[in-house]
Amino acid sequence: MEDKNIINNDFKDIVFNRQSVRKFDPTVKISHDEFEQMIAETASAPSACNLQAWHFVIVDTPEGKEKLKSYFMKFNMPQVETCSDMVLLFGDTEAFKSYRDLWTKAYHNGQIDKEKLDEVFSTFLPLYEHADYDTLVMDASIDSALAAMQFMLVARSHGYETNPIGGYNTKKAAETFNLDAKRYVPVMAIAVGKRAPQDKPEVKSVRYPVKQICEFA
Ligand SMILES: Cc1cc2nc3c(=O)[nH]c(=O)nc-3n(C[C@H](O)[C@H](O)[C@H](O)COP(=O)(O)O)c2cc1C
């Protein structure tokens, strides 16, 4: 994968110095070309059965931001107003409908053999074709949550900061952007941009001690 806009390749810095930024430099614009590169890098995240049940809506216009203001909670307005882009991440409960084409293409490209193709069609695909809606929502949400984390780290490697956001009216998320609300379930939004000077010093968020959250079995 081309990595022309990756300016930070320091794993420790990218991962451990990530923190939610809520005030961005509003003058910064991220090109669609670079954004598509970040999404391509994000889409290398793992997903159950490689279903890739995620869908990204990238909001970067004043009109789009007005729409966000109609259903985002008030405390998230600084991010809406100052971010370069707001990524709306939806789980796609119908991703399995493209699954046959994806794997058939991989087979024709010589990336998998016939045995693997048959296995996919006889083992994984029926799981989704016969799954109930709640299972499809859960699977799509898990896939998308992994993509969300990967996106936040990819953004840092491009020199941007992020804030994951769940504070919005989830019932309005899909319909506001003309998506089928049954198919596309909201997972989270992610504000992206360059850090602006903050009004008050950022407090590093605290974590529970490992012994409290972890056990060996
Ligand atoms: C699913 C999810 C929803 C969140 N929703 C909001 C939100 O609505 N507004 C906000 O300012 N931060 C939100 N956050 C950010 C968290 O507050 C933040 O990640 C947490 O306090 C840890 O801080 P850090 O990101 O700086 O490490 C959300 C984070 C996640 C993962």
Coordinates of N, CA and C and ligand atoms in Angstrom, one line a residue:
M1 N 0.8 -1.2 0.0 CA 0.0 0.0 0.0 C 0.9 1.3 0.0
E2 N 0.5 2.2 -0.8 CA 1.3 3.5 -0.9 C 1.1 4.2 0.5
D3 N 2.3 4.8 0.9 CA 2.2 5.4 2.2 C 2.7 6.9 2.2
K4 N 2.3 7.6 1.1 CA 2.9 8.9 0.8 C 2.6 9.9 1.9
N5 N 1.4 9.8 2.6 CA 1.0 10.8 3.6 C 1.3 10.4 5.0
I6 N 1.9 9.2 5.2 CA 2.3 8.8 6.5 C 3.5 9.5 7.0
I7 N 3.3 10.4 8.0 CA 4.5 11.2 8.4 C 5.0 10.8 9.8
N8 N 4.3 9.9 10.4 CA 4.8 9.4 11.7 C 4.7 7.9 11.7
N9 N 5.9 7.2 11.9 CA 5.9 5.8 11.9 C 6.4 5.2 13.2
D10 N 6.2 6.1 14.2 CA 6.7 5.7 15.6 C 5.6 5.1 16.4
F11 N 5.6 3.7 16.5 CA 4.5 3.0 17.1 C 4.2 3.5 18.5
K12 N 5.2 3.7 19.3 CA 5.0 4.1 20.7 C 4.3 5.5 20.7
D13 N 4.7 6.4 19.9 CA 4.1 7.7 19.9 C 2.7 7.6 19.4
I14 N 2.5 6.9 18.3 CA 1.1 6.8 17.7 C 0.1 6.3 18.7
V15 N 0.5 5.2 19.3 CA -0.5 4.5 20.2 C -0.6 5.1 21.6
F16 N 0.5 5.4 22.2 CA 0.5 5.8 23.6 C 0.3 7.3 23.8
N17 N 0.6 8.0 22.8 CA 0.3 9.5 22.9 C -1.0 9.9 22.3
R18 N -1.8 8.9 21.8 CA -3.1 9.3 21.4 C -4.0 9.7 22.5
Q19 N -4.7 10.8 22.4 CA -5.7 11.1 23.4 C -6.8 11.9 22.7
S20 N -8.0 11.9 23.2 CA -9.0 12.6 22.6 C -8.8 14.1 22.5
V21 N -8.9 14.7 21.4 CA -8.7 16.1 21.2 C -10.1 16.7 20.8
R22 N -10.5 17.7 21.5 CA -11.8 18.2 21.3 C -11.9 19.6 20.7
K23 N -10.7 20.2 20.4 CA -10.6 21.5 19.8 C -9.5 21.5 18.7
F24 N -10.0 21.6 17.5 CA -9.1 21.5 16.3 C -8.9 22.8 15.6
D25 N -7.9 22.9 14.8 CA -7.6 24.1 14.0 C -8.6 24.1 12.8
P26 N -9.6 25.0 12.8 CA -10.7 24.9 11.8 C -10.2 25.3 10.4
T27 N -9.0 25.8 10.3 CA -8.5 26.2 8.9 C -7.9 25.0 8.2
V28 N -7.7 23.9 8.9 CA -7.0 22.8 8.2 C -8.0 22.0 7.4
K29 N -7.7 21.7 6.1 CA -8.5 20.9 5.2 C -7.7 19.6 4.9
I30 N -8.4 18.5 4.9 CA -7.7 17.2 4.5 C -8.3 16.9 3.1
S31 N -7.4 16.6 2.2 CA -7.9 16.4 0.8 C -8.6 15.0 0.7
H32 N -9.5 14.9 -0.2 CA -10.3 13.6 -0.4 C -9.3 12.5 -0.7
D33 N -8.2 12.9 -1.5 CA -7.2 11.9 -1.8 C -6.6 11.3 -0.6
E34 N -6.2 12.2 0.3 CA -5.5 11.7 1.6 C -6.6 10.9 2.4
F35 N -7.8 11.4 2.4 CA -8.8 10.7 3.3 C -9.1 9.3 2.8
E36 N -9.1 9.2 1.4 CA -9.4 7.9 0.9 C -8.2 7.0 1.2
Q37 N -7.0 7.6 1.2 CA -5.8 6.7 1.6 C -6.0 6.3 3.0
M38 N -6.4 7.2 3.9 CA -6.6 6.8 5.3 C -7.7 5.7 5.5
I39 N -8.7 5.8 4.7 CA -9.8 4.8 4.8 C -9.3 3.4 4.2
A40 N -8.5 3.5 3.2 CA -7.9 2.2 2.6 C -7.0 1.6 3.7
E41 N -6.2 2.4 4.4 CA -5.3 1.9 5.5 C -6.2 1.3 6.6
T42 N -7.3 2.0 6.9 CA -8.2 1.6 8.0 C -8.8 0.2 7.6
A43 N -9.2 0.1 6.3 CA -9.9 -1.1 5.9 C -9.0 -2.4 5.9
S44 N -7.7 -2.2 6.3 CA -6.9 -3.5 6.4 C -7.2 -4.1 7.8
A45 N -8.0 -3.5 8.6 CA -8.4 -4.0 9.9 C -9.0 -5.4 9.7
P46 N -9.0 -6.2 10.8 CA -9.6 -7.5 10.7 C -11.1 -7.4 10.8
S47 N -11.9 -8.4 10.3 CA -13.3 -8.4 10.5 C -13.8 -9.9 10.5
A48 N -14.9 -10.1 11.1 CA -15.3 -11.5 11.3 C -15.6 -12.1 9.9
C49 N -15.0 -13.2 9.6 CA -15.1 -13.9 8.3 C -14.7 -12.9 7.1
N50 N -13.9 -11.9 7.4 CA -13.6 -10.9 6.4 C -14.8 -10.2 5.8
L51 N -15.8 -10.1 6.6 CA -17.1 -9.5 6.1 C -17.0 -8.0 5.8
Q52 N -16.1 -7.3 6.6 CA -15.9 -5.9 6.4 C -17.2 -5.1 6.4
A53 N -17.9 -5.4 7.5 CA -19.3 -4.8 7.6 C -19.2 -3.4 8.1
W54 N -18.5 -2.5 7.4 CA -18.4 -1.1 7.9 C -18.7 -0.2 6.7
H55 N -19.1 1.0 7.1 CA -19.4 2.0 6.1 C -19.1 3.4 6.6
F56 N -18.4 4.2 5.9 CA -17.9 5.5 6.3 C -18.6 6.6 5.6
V57 N -19.1 7.6 6.3 CA -19.6 8.8 5.7 C -18.6 9.9 6.3
I58 N -17.9 10.6 5.3 CA -17.0 11.6 5.8 C -17.6 13.0 5.6
V59 N -17.8 13.7 6.6 CA -18.5 15.0 6.6 C -17.4 16.1 6.6
D60 N -17.4 16.9 5.5 CA -16.3 17.9 5.4 C -16.9 19.2 4.8
T61 N -18.2 19.4 4.7 CA -18.8 20.6 4.1 C -19.6 21.3 5.2
P62 N -19.7 22.6 5.0 CA -20.6 23.4 6.0 C -22.0 22.8 6.0
E63 N -22.5 22.4 4.9 CA -23.9 21.8 4.9 C -23.9 20.5 5.7
G64 N -22.9 19.7 5.5 CA -22.8 18.5 6.3 C -22.7 18.8 7.8
K65 N -21.9 19.8 8.1 CA -21.8 20.1 9.6 C -23.1 20.6 10.2
E66 N -23.8 21.4 9.4 CA -25.1 21.8 9.8 C -26.0 20.6 10.2
K67 N -26.0 19.6 9.3 CA -26.7 18.4 9.6 C -26.3 17.8 10.9
L68 N -25.0 17.7 11.2 CA -24.5 17.1 12.4 C -25.0 17.9 13.6
K69 N -25.1 19.2 13.5 CA -25.6 20.0 14.6 C -27.0 19.7 15.0
S70 N -27.8 19.2 14.0 CA -29.2 18.9 14.3 C -29.4 17.6 15.1
Y71 N -28.4 16.8 15.3 CA -28.6 15.6 16.1 C -27.4 15.2 17.1
F72 N -26.3 16.0 17.0 CA -25.2 15.8 17.9 C -25.5 16.5 19.2
M73 N -25.1 15.9 20.4 CA -25.3 16.6 21.7 C -24.5 17.9 21.8
K74 N -25.0 18.7 22.6 CA -24.5 20.1 22.7 C -23.0 20.1 23.1
F75 N -22.6 19.1 24.0 CA -21.3 19.1 24.5 C -20.3 18.7 23.4
N76 N -20.8 18.2 22.3 CA -19.9 17.9 21.2 C -19.8 18.9 20.1
M77 N -20.4 20.1 20.3 CA -20.4 21.1 19.3 C -19.0 21.7 19.0
P78 N -18.1 21.8 20.0 CA -16.7 22.3 19.7 C -16.0 21.4 18.7
Q79 N -16.2 20.1 18.8 CA -15.6 19.2 17.9 C -16.2 19.4 16.5
V80 N -17.6 19.4 16.5 CA -18.3 19.6 15.2 C -17.8 20.8 14.5
E81 N -17.7 21.9 15.3 CA -17.4 23.2 14.7 C -16.0 23.3 14.2
T82 N -15.0 22.7 14.9 CA -13.6 22.9 14.6 C -12.9 21.8 13.8
C83 N -13.5 20.6 13.8 CA -12.8 19.5 13.1 C -12.7 19.7 11.6
S84 N -11.7 19.1 11.0 CA -11.6 19.1 9.6 C -12.6 18.2 9.0
D85 N -12.8 17.1 9.5 CA -13.8 16.1 9.0 C -14.4 15.4 10.2
M86 N -15.7 15.0 10.1 CA -16.3 14.1 11.0 C -16.6 12.8 10.3
V87 N -16.0 11.8 10.8 CA -16.2 10.5 10.1 C -17.4 9.8 10.9
L88 N -18.5 9.5 10.1 CA -19.6 8.8 10.7 C -19.4 7.3 10.3
L89 N -19.3 6.5 11.3 CA -19.0 5.1 11.1 C -20.3 4.3 11.4
F90 N -20.7 3.6 10.3 CA -21.9 2.7 10.4 C -21.5 1.3 10.2
G91 N -22.2 0.4 10.9 CA -22.1 -1.0 10.6 C -23.1 -1.3 9.5
D92 N -22.6 -2.1 8.5 CA -23.4 -2.5 7.4 C -24.0 -3.9 7.6
T93 N -25.3 -4.0 7.9 CA -25.9 -5.3 8.2 C -26.1 -6.1 6.9
E94 N -25.9 -5.5 5.8 CA -26.1 -6.2 4.5 C -24.8 -6.5 3.8
A95 N -23.7 -6.3 4.5 CA -22.4 -6.5 3.9 C -22.3 -7.9 3.2
F96 N -22.9 -8.8 3.8 CA -22.8 -10.2 3.3 C -23.3 -10.3 1.9
K97 N -24.1 -9.4 1.4 CA -24.7 -9.4 0.1 C -23.6 -9.2 -1.0
S98 N -22.5 -8.5 -0.6 CA -21.4 -8.3 -1.5 C -20.3 -9.4 -1.4
Y99 N -20.5 -10.2 -0.4 CA -19.4 -11.2 0.0 C -19.1 -12.1 -1.1
R100 N -20.1 -12.6 -1.8 CA -19.9 -13.6 -2.9 C -19.0 -13.0 -4.0
D101 N -19.3 -11.7 -4.3 CA -18.5 -11.0 -5.4 C -17.0 -10.8 -5.0
L102 N -16.9 -10.4 -3.7 CA -15.5 -10.2 -3.2 C -14.6 -11.4 -3.3
W103 N -15.2 -12.5 -2.9 CA -14.4 -13.8 -2.9 C -14.2 -14.3 -4.3
T104 N -15.2 -14.1 -5.1 CA -15.1 -14.6 -6.5 C -14.0 -13.9 -7.2
K105 N -13.9 -12.5 -6.9 CA -12.9 -11.7 -7.5 C -11.5 -12.2 -7.0
A106 N -11.4 -12.5 -5.7 CA -10.1 -12.9 -5.2 C -9.7 -14.2 -5.8
Y107 N -10.7 -15.1 -6.1 CA -10.4 -16.3 -6.8 C -9.9 -16.1 -8.2
H108 N -10.6 -15.2 -8.9 CA -10.2 -14.9 -10.3 C -8.8 -14.2 -10.4
N109 N -8.5 -13.5 -9.3 CA -7.2 -12.8 -9.3 C -6.1 -13.8 -8.8
G110 N -6.5 -15.0 -8.5 CA -5.5 -15.9 -8.1 C -5.0 -15.8 -6.6
Q111 N -5.8 -15.0 -5.9 CA -5.4 -14.8 -4.5 C -5.8 -15.9 -3.6
I112 N -6.9 -16.7 -4.0 CA -7.3 -17.9 -3.2 C -7.6 -19.0 -4.2
D113 N -7.5 -20.3 -3.8 CA -7.8 -21.4 -4.7 C -9.2 -21.8 -4.6
K114 N -9.6 -22.7 -5.5 CA -11.0 -23.1 -5.5 C -11.5 -23.7 -4.2
E115 N -10.6 -24.4 -3.6 CA -11.0 -25.1 -2.3 C -11.4 -24.0 -1.3
K116 N -10.6 -22.9 -1.2 CA -10.9 -21.9 -0.3 C -12.2 -21.2 -0.6
L117 N -12.4 -21.0 -2.0 CA -13.6 -20.3 -2.4 C -14.9 -21.2 -2.0
D118 N -14.8 -22.5 -2.2 CA -15.9 -23.4 -1.9 C -16.1 -23.3 -0.4
E119 N -15.0 -23.3 0.4 CA -15.2 -23.3 1.8 C -15.9 -22.0 2.3
V120 N -15.5 -20.9 1.7 CA -16.2 -19.6 2.1 C -17.6 -19.7 1.8
F121 N -18.0 -20.2 0.6 CA -19.4 -20.2 0.2 C -20.2 -21.2 1.0
S122 N -19.6 -22.3 1.4 CA -20.4 -23.3 2.1 C -20.3 -23.1 3.6
T123 N -19.3 -22.4 4.1 CA -19.2 -22.3 5.6 C -19.6 -21.0 6.1
F124 N -18.9 -19.9 5.6 CA -19.1 -18.6 6.2 C -20.4 -17.9 5.7
L125 N -20.6 -17.9 4.4 CA -21.7 -17.2 3.8 C -23.1 -17.6 4.4
P126 N -23.3 -18.9 4.5 CA -24.7 -19.3 5.1 C -24.9 -18.8 6.5
L127 N -23.8 -18.6 7.2 CA -23.9 -18.1 8.6 C -24.6 -16.7 8.6
Y128 N -24.2 -15.9 7.6 CA -24.8 -14.6 7.5 C -26.1 -14.6 6.8
E129 N -26.2 -15.4 5.8 CA -27.5 -15.4 5.0 C -28.7 -15.9 6.0
H130 N -28.3 -16.7 7.0 CA -29.4 -17.2 7.9 C -29.4 -16.5 9.2
A131 N -28.5 -15.5 9.4 CA -28.4 -14.9 10.7 C -29.6 -14.0 11.0
D132 N -30.0 -13.9 12.2 CA -31.1 -12.9 12.5 C -30.5 -11.5 12.6
Y133 N -31.4 -10.5 12.6 CA -31.0 -9.1 12.4 C -30.1 -8.7 13.6
D134 N -30.4 -9.1 14.8 CA -29.6 -8.7 16.0 C -28.1 -9.2 15.9
T135 N -28.0 -10.4 15.3 CA -26.6 -10.9 15.1 C -25.9 -10.1 14.1
L136 N -26.6 -9.8 13.0 CA -26.0 -9.0 12.0 C -25.6 -7.6 12.5
V137 N -26.4 -7.0 13.4 CA -26.1 -5.7 14.0 C -24.8 -5.9 14.9
M138 N -24.8 -6.9 15.7 CA -23.7 -7.1 16.6 C -22.4 -7.3 15.8
D139 N -22.4 -8.2 14.8 CA -21.2 -8.4 14.0 C -20.7 -7.2 13.3
A140 N -21.7 -6.4 12.7 CA -21.3 -5.2 12.0 C -20.7 -4.2 13.0
S141 N -21.3 -4.2 14.2 CA -20.8 -3.2 15.2 C -19.4 -3.6 15.7
I142 N -19.1 -4.8 15.8 CA -17.8 -5.3 16.3 C -16.8 -5.0 15.1
D143 N -17.1 -5.3 13.9 CA -16.2 -5.0 12.8 C -15.9 -3.5 12.8
S144 N -16.9 -2.7 12.9 CA -16.8 -1.3 12.7 C -16.0 -0.7 13.9
A145 N -16.2 -1.2 15.1 CA -15.4 -0.7 16.3 C -13.9 -1.0 16.1
L146 N -13.6 -2.1 15.5 CA -12.1 -2.4 15.2 C -11.6 -1.4 14.1
A147 N -12.5 -1.1 13.1 CA -12.1 -0.1 12.1 C -11.9 1.2 12.7
A148 N -12.8 1.6 13.7 CA -12.7 2.9 14.4 C -11.3 3.1 15.0
M149 N -10.9 2.0 15.8 CA -9.7 2.1 16.5 C -8.5 2.3 15.5
Q150 N -8.6 1.4 14.5 CA -7.5 1.5 13.5 C -7.5 2.8 12.8
F151 N -8.7 3.4 12.5 CA -8.7 4.7 11.9 C -8.0 5.8 12.7
M152 N -8.3 5.7 14.1 CA -7.7 6.7 15.0 C -6.2 6.7 15.0
L153 N -5.7 5.5 14.9 CA -4.2 5.3 14.8 C -3.6 5.7 13.5
V154 N -4.4 5.3 12.4 CA -3.9 5.7 11.1 C -3.9 7.3 11.0
A155 N -4.9 7.9 11.5 CA -5.0 9.4 11.5 C -3.8 10.0 12.2
R156 N -3.4 9.4 13.3 CA -2.2 9.9 14.0 C -0.9 9.7 13.1
S157 N -0.9 8.6 12.4 CA 0.3 8.4 11.5 C 0.3 9.4 10.4
H158 N -0.8 10.0 10.1 CA -0.9 11.1 9.1 C -0.7 12.5 9.7
G159 N -0.5 12.5 11.0 CA -0.3 13.8 11.7 C -1.6 14.4 12.2
Y160 N -2.7 13.7 12.3 CA -4.0 14.2 12.8 C -4.3 13.6 14.1
E161 N -5.2 14.4 14.8 CA -5.7 13.9 16.1 C -7.2 13.6 15.9
T162 N -7.8 12.9 16.9 CA -9.2 12.4 16.8 C -9.9 12.5 18.1
N163 N -11.2 12.4 18.0 CA -12.1 12.2 19.2 C -13.2 11.3 18.8
P164 N -13.2 10.1 19.4 CA -14.4 9.2 19.1 C -15.6 9.8 19.8
I165 N -16.8 9.8 19.1 CA -18.0 10.4 19.7 C -19.2 9.5 19.6
G166 N -19.8 9.3 20.7 CA -21.1 8.5 20.7 C -22.2 9.4 21.2
G167 N -21.9 10.6 21.5 CA -22.9 11.6 22.0 C -23.7 12.2 20.9
Y168 N -24.7 11.5 20.3 CA -25.6 12.0 19.3 C -26.8 11.1 19.3
N169 N -27.9 11.6 18.7 CA -29.1 10.9 18.6 C -29.0 9.8 17.6
T170 N -28.8 8.5 18.1 CA -28.5 7.4 17.2 C -29.6 7.2 16.2
K171 N -30.8 7.5 16.6 CA -32.0 7.3 15.8 C -32.0 8.2 14.5
K172 N -31.3 9.3 14.6 CA -31.3 10.2 13.5 C -30.0 10.1 12.6
A173 N -29.1 9.3 13.0 CA -27.8 9.3 12.3 C -27.9 8.9 10.9
A174 N -28.5 7.7 10.6 CA -28.5 7.3 9.2 C -29.4 8.1 8.3
E175 N -30.6 8.4 8.8 CA -31.6 9.1 8.0 C -31.1 10.5 7.7
T176 N -30.4 11.2 8.6 CA -29.9 12.5 8.3 C -29.0 12.6 7.1
F177 N -28.3 11.4 6.8 CA -27.4 11.4 5.7 C -28.0 10.4 4.6
N178 N -29.3 10.4 4.6 CA -30.0 9.6 3.5 C -29.6 8.2 3.4
L179 N -29.3 7.6 4.5 CA -28.9 6.1 4.5 C -30.1 5.3 5.0
D180 N -30.2 4.1 4.5 CA -31.3 3.2 5.0 C -31.0 2.8 6.5
A181 N -31.8 3.3 7.4 CA -31.5 3.1 8.8 C -31.6 1.7 9.3
K182 N -32.3 0.8 8.5 CA -32.3 -0.6 8.9 C -31.0 -1.3 8.6
R183 N -30.5 -0.9 7.4 CA -29.2 -1.5 6.9 C -28.0 -1.0 7.7
Y184 N -28.0 0.4 7.8 CA -26.8 1.0 8.4 C -27.0 1.4 9.8
V185 N -26.3 0.7 10.8 CA -26.5 1.0 12.2 C -25.3 1.9 12.7
P186 N -25.7 3.0 13.4 CA -24.6 3.9 13.8 C -23.7 3.2 14.9
V187 N -22.4 3.3 14.7 CA -21.4 2.8 15.7 C -20.8 3.9 16.5
M188 N -20.2 4.8 15.8 CA -19.7 6.0 16.4 C -19.3 7.1 15.4
A189 N -19.1 8.3 15.8 CA -18.5 9.3 14.9 C -17.1 9.6 15.4
I190 N -16.2 10.0 14.5 CA -14.8 10.4 14.9 C -14.5 11.7 14.3
A191 N -14.3 12.7 15.2 CA -13.8 14.0 14.8 C -12.3 13.9 14.5
V192 N -11.9 14.5 13.4 CA -10.5 14.5 12.9 C -10.0 15.8 12.6
G193 N -8.7 16.1 12.9 CA -8.1 17.4 12.5 C -6.8 17.6 13.2
K194 N -6.3 18.8 13.1 CA -5.0 19.1 13.7 C -5.3 19.8 15.1
R195 N -4.6 19.4 16.1 CA -4.8 20.0 17.4 C -4.6 21.5 17.4
A196 N -5.6 22.2 18.0 CA -5.5 23.6 18.2 C -5.0 23.9 19.6
P197 N -4.5 25.1 19.9 CA -4.1 25.4 21.3 C -5.4 25.2 22.1
Q198 N -5.3 24.5 23.2 CA -6.5 24.2 24.0 C -6.8 25.3 25.0
D199 N -8.0 25.4 25.4 CA -8.4 26.5 26.4 C -7.8 26.2 27.7
K200 N -7.8 24.9 28.1 CA -7.2 24.6 29.4 C -6.3 23.4 29.1
P201 N -5.3 23.2 30.0 CA -4.4 22.0 29.7 C -5.2 20.7 29.7
E202 N -4.9 19.9 28.7 CA -5.6 18.6 28.7 C -5.1 17.7 29.8
V203 N -6.1 17.0 30.4 CA -5.8 16.1 31.5 C -5.7 14.7 30.8
K204 N -4.6 14.0 31.1 CA -4.4 12.7 30.6 C -5.4 11.8 31.2
S205 N -6.2 11.0 30.4 CA -7.3 10.2 31.0 C -6.7 9.1 31.8
V206 N -7.4 8.7 32.9 CA -6.8 7.7 33.8 C -7.3 6.3 33.4
R207 N -6.6 5.3 33.8 CA -7.0 3.9 33.5 C -7.1 3.1 34.8
Y208 N -7.9 2.0 34.8 CA -8.0 1.1 35.9 C -6.7 0.3 36.0
P209 N -6.3 -0.1 37.2 CA -5.1 -0.9 37.3 C -5.3 -2.3 36.6
V210 N -4.2 -2.8 36.0 CA -4.3 -4.0 35.3 C -4.9 -5.2 36.1
K211 N -4.6 -5.2 37.4 CA -5.0 -6.3 38.2 C -6.6 -6.3 38.4
Q212 N -7.2 -5.1 38.2 CA -8.6 -5.0 38.3 C -9.3 -5.5 37.0
I213 N -8.7 -5.3 35.9 CA -9.4 -5.6 34.7 C -8.9 -6.9 34.0
C214 N -8.0 -7.6 34.6 CA -7.4 -8.7 33.9 C -7.2 -9.9 34.8
E215 N -7.5 -11.0 34.4 CA -7.2 -12.2 35.1 C -6.7 -13.3 34.2
F216 N -5.9 -14.2 34.7 CA -5.4 -15.4 34.0 C -6.2 -16.6 34.3
A217 N -6.5 -17.4 33.3 CA -7.3 -18.6 33.6 C -6.6 -19.8 33.0
Ligands
LIG1 C1 -17.7 4.8 21.9 C2 -17.2 6.1 22.4 C3 -18.0 7.2 22.6 C4 -17.5 8.5 23.0 N1 -18.3 9.6 23.0 C5 -17.7 10.8 23.3 C6 -18.5 12.0 23.2 O1 -19.7 11.9 22.8 N2 -17.9 13.1 23.5 C7 -16.6 13.2 23.9 O2 -16.2 14.4 24.1 N3 -15.9 12.1 24.0 C8 -16.4 10.9 23.7 N4 -15.6 9.8 23.8 C9 -14.2 9.9 24.2 C10 -13.9 9.3 25.6 O3 -14.4 10.2 26.6 C11 -12.4 9.1 25.7 O4 -12.0 8.2 24.8 C12 -12.0 8.6 27.1 O5 -12.4 9.5 28.1 C13 -10.6 8.2 27.2 O6 -9.8 9.4 26.9 P1 -8.7 9.4 25.7 O7 -9.5 9.2 24.4 O8 -8.1 10.8 25.8 O9 -7.7 8.3 26.0 C14 -16.1 8.6 23.4 C15 -15.3 7.4 23.3 C16 -15.8 6.2 22.8 C17 -14.9 5.1 22.6

